XYZ file of N, CA and C in Angstrom:
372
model
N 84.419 133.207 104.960
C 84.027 131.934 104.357
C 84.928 131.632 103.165
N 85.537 130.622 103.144
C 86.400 130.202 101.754
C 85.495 129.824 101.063
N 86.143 129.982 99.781
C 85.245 129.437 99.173
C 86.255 129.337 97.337
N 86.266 127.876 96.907
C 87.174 127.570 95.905
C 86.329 126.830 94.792
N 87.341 127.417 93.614
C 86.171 127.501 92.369
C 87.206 126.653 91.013
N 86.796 125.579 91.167
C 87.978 124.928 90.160
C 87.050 124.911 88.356
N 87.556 125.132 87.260
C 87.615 125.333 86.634
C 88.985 124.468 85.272
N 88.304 124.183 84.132
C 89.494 123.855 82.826
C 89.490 122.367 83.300
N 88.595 121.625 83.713
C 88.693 120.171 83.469
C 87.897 119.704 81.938
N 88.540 118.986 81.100
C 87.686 117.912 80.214
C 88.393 116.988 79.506
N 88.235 116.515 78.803
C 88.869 115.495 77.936
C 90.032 116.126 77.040
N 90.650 115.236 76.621
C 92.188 115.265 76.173
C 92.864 114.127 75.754
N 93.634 114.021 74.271
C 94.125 113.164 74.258
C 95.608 112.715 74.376
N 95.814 111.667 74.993
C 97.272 111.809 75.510
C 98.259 112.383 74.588
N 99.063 113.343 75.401
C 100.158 114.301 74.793
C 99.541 115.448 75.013
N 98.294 115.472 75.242
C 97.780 116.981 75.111
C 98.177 117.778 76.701
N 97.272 119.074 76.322
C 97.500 119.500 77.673
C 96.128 120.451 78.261
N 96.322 120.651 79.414
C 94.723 121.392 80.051
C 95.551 121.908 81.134
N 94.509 123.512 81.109
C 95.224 124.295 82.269
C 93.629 123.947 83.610
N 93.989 124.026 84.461
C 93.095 123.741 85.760
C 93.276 125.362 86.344
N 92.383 126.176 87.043
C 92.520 127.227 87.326
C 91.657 126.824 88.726
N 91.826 127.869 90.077
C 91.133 127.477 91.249
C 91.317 128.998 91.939
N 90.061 129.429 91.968
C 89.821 130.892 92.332
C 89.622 130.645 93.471
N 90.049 131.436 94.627
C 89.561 131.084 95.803
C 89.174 132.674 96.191
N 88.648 132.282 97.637
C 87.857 133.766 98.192
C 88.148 133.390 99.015
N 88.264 134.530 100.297
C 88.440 133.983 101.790
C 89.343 133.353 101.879
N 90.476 132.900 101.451
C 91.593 132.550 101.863
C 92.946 133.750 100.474
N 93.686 133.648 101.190
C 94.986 134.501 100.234
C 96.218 133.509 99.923
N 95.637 133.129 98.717
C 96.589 132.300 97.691
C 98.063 132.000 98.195
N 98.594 133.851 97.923
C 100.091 133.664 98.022
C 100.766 133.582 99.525
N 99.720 133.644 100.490
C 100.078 133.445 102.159
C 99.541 132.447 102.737
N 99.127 131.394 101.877
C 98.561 130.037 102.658
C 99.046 129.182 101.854
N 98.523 127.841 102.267
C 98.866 126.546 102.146
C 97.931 125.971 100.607
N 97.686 125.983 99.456
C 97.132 125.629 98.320
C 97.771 124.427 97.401
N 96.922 123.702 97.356
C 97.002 122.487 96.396
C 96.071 121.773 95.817
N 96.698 120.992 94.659
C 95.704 120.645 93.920
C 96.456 118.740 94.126
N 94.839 117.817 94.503
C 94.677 116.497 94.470
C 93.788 115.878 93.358
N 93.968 114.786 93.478
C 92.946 114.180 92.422
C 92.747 112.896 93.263
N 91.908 112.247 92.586
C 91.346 111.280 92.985
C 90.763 110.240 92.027
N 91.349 109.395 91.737
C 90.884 108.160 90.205
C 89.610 107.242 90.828
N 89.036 106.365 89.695
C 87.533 105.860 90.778
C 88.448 104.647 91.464
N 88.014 104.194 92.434
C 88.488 103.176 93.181
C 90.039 103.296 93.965
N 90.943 104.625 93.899
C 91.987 104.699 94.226
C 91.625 106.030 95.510
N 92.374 106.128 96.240
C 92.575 107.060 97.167
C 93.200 108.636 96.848
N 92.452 109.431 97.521
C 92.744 110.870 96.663
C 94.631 111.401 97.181
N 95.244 111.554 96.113
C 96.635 112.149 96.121
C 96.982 113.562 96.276
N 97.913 113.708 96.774
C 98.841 115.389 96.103
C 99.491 114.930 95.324
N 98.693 116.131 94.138
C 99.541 116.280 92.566
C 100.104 117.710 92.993
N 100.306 118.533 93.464
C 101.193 119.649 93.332
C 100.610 120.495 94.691
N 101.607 121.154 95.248
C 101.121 122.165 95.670
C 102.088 123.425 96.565
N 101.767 124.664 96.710
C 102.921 125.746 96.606
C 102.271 126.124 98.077
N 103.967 125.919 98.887
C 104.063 127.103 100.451
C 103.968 128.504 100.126
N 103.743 129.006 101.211
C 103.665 130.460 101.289
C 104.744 130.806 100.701
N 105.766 130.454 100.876
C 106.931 130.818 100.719
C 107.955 130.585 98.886
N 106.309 130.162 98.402
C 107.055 130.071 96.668
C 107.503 128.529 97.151
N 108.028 127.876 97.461
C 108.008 126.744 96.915
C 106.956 125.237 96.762
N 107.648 124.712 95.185
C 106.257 123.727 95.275
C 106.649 122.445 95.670
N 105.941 121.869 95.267
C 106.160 120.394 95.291
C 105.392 119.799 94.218
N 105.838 118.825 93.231
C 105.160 118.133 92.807
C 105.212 116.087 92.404
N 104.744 115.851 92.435
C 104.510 114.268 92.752
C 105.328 113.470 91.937
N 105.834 112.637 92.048
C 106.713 112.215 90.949
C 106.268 111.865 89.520
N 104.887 111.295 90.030
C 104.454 110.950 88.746
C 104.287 112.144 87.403
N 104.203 113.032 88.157
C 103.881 114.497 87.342
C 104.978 115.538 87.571
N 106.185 115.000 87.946
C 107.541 116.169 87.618
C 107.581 115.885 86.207
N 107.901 117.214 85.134
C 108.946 117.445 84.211
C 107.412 117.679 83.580
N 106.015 117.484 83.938
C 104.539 117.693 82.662
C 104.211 118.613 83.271
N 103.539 118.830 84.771
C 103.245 119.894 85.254
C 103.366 120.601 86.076
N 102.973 122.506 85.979
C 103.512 123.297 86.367
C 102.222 123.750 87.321
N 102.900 123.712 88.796
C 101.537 124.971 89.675
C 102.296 126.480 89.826
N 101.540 127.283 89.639
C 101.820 128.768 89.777
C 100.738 129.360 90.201
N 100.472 130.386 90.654
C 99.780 131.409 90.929
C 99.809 133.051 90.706
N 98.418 133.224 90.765
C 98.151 134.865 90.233
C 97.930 135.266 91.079
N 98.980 136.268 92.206
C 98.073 137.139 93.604
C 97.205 138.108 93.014
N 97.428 138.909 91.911
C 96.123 139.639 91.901
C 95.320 139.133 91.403
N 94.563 137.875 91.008
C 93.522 137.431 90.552
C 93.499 136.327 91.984
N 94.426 136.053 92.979
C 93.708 135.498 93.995
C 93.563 133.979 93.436
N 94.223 133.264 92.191
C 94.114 132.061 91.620
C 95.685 131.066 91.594
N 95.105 130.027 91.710
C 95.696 128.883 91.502
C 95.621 128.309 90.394
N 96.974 127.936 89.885
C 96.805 127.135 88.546
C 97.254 125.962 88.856
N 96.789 124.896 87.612
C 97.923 123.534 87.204
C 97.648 123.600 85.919
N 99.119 123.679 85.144
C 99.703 123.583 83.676
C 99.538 122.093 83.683
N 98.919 121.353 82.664
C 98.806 120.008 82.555
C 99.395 119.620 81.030
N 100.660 119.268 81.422
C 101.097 119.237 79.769
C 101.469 117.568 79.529
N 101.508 116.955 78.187
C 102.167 115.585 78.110
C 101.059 114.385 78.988
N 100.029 114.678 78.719
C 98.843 114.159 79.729
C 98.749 112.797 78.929
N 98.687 112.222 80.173
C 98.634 110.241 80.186
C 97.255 109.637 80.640
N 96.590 108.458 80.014
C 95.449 107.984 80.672
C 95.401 107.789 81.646
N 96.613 107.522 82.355
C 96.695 107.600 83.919
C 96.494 108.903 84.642
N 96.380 110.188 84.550
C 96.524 111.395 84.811
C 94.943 111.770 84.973
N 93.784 110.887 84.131
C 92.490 110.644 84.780
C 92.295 110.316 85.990
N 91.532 111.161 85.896
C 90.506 111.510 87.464
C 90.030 112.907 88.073
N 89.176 113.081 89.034
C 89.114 114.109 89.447
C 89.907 115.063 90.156
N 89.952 116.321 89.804
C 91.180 116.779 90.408
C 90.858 118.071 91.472
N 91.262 118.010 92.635
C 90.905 118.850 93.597
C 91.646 119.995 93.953
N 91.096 121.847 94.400
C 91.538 122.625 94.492
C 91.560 122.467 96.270
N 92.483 122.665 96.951
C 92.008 122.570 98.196
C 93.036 123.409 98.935
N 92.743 123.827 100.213
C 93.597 125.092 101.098
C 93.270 124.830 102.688
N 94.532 125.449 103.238
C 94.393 125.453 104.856
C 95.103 126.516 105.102
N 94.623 127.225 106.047
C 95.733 128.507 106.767
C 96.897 128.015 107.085
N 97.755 128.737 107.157
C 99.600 128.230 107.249
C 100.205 128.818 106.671
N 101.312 129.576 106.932
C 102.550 130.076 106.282
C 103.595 128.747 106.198
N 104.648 129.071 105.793
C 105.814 127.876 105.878
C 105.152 126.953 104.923
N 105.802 125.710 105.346
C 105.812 124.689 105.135
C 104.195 124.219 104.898
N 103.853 123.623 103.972
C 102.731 122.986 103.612
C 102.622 121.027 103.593
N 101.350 120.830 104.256
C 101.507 118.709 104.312
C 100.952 118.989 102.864
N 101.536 117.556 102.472
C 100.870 116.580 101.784
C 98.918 116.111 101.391
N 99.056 115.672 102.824
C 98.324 114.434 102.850
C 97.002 115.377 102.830
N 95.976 115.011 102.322
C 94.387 115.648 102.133
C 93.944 115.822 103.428
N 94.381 114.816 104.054
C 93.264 114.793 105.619
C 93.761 116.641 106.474
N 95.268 116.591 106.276
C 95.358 118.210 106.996
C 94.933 119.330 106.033
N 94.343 118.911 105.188
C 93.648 120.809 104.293
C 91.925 120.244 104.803
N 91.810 122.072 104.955
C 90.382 121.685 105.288
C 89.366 122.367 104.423
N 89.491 122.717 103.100
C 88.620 123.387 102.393
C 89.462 123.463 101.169
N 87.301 122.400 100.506
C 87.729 121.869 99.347
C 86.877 122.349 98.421
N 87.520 122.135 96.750
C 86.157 123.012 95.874
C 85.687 121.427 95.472
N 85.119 122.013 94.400
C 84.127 120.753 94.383
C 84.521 120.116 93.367
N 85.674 120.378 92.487
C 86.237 119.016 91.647
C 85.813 119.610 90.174
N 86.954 119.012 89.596
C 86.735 118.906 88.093
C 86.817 117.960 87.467
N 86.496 117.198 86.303
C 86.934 115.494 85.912
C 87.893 116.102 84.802
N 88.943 115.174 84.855
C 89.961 115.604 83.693
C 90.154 114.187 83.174
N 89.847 113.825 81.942
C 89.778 112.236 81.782
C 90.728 112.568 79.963
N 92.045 111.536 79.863
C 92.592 111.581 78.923
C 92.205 110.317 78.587
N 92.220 110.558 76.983
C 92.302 108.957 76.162
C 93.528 108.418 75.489
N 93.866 107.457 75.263
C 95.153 106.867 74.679
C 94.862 107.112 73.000
């Protein structure tokens, strides 16, 4: 059973920064498919970052050069470094995973296990 545990969402004011942490169980971090989405109210949920089996990431344009995803295999966790944070960078932000080596999608609809969200809301 997977099972993902997101953690380090709250308020912030722009420039600041927040680390997001996402423990998972039942799935292995550094040999699957892991990423973190968000989702603003009224907008459709995105990929903000996320790392192949194989060490490499990806991250969204809007959020190259602020934040960093990495991971801990012996703690079995997922991070996002949230640095230089913009009122736009509000919303909820999702830990989510699918079995897969290689290459990892994008798009939310191919991961199939999700945690249950954190709100990360910056002010100007």
């Amino acid at each position: 059973q997977v099972q993902l545990v997101e953690s380090g969402g709250g308020s912030a004011q722009a420039g600041g920064s927040l680390r997001l942490s996402c423990a998972a169980s039942g799935v292995t971090v550094s040999s699957n498919c892991l990423g973190w989405f968000r989702q603003a109210p009224g907008k459709e949920r995105e990929a903000v970052a996320r790392r192949d089996s194989n060490g490499m990431a990806y991250l969204a344009d809007s959020v190259k050069g602020r934040f960093t995803i990495y991971q801990d295999n012996a703690k079995n966790t997922l991070y996002l470094q949230m640095n230089s944070l913009k009122p736009e960078d509000t919303a909820m932000y999702y830990c989510a995973a699918r079995y897969g080596r290689g290459w990892c999608p994008l798009s939310p609809q191919d991961y199939n296990y999700w945690g249950q969200g954190t709100q990360v809301t910056v002010s100007s």
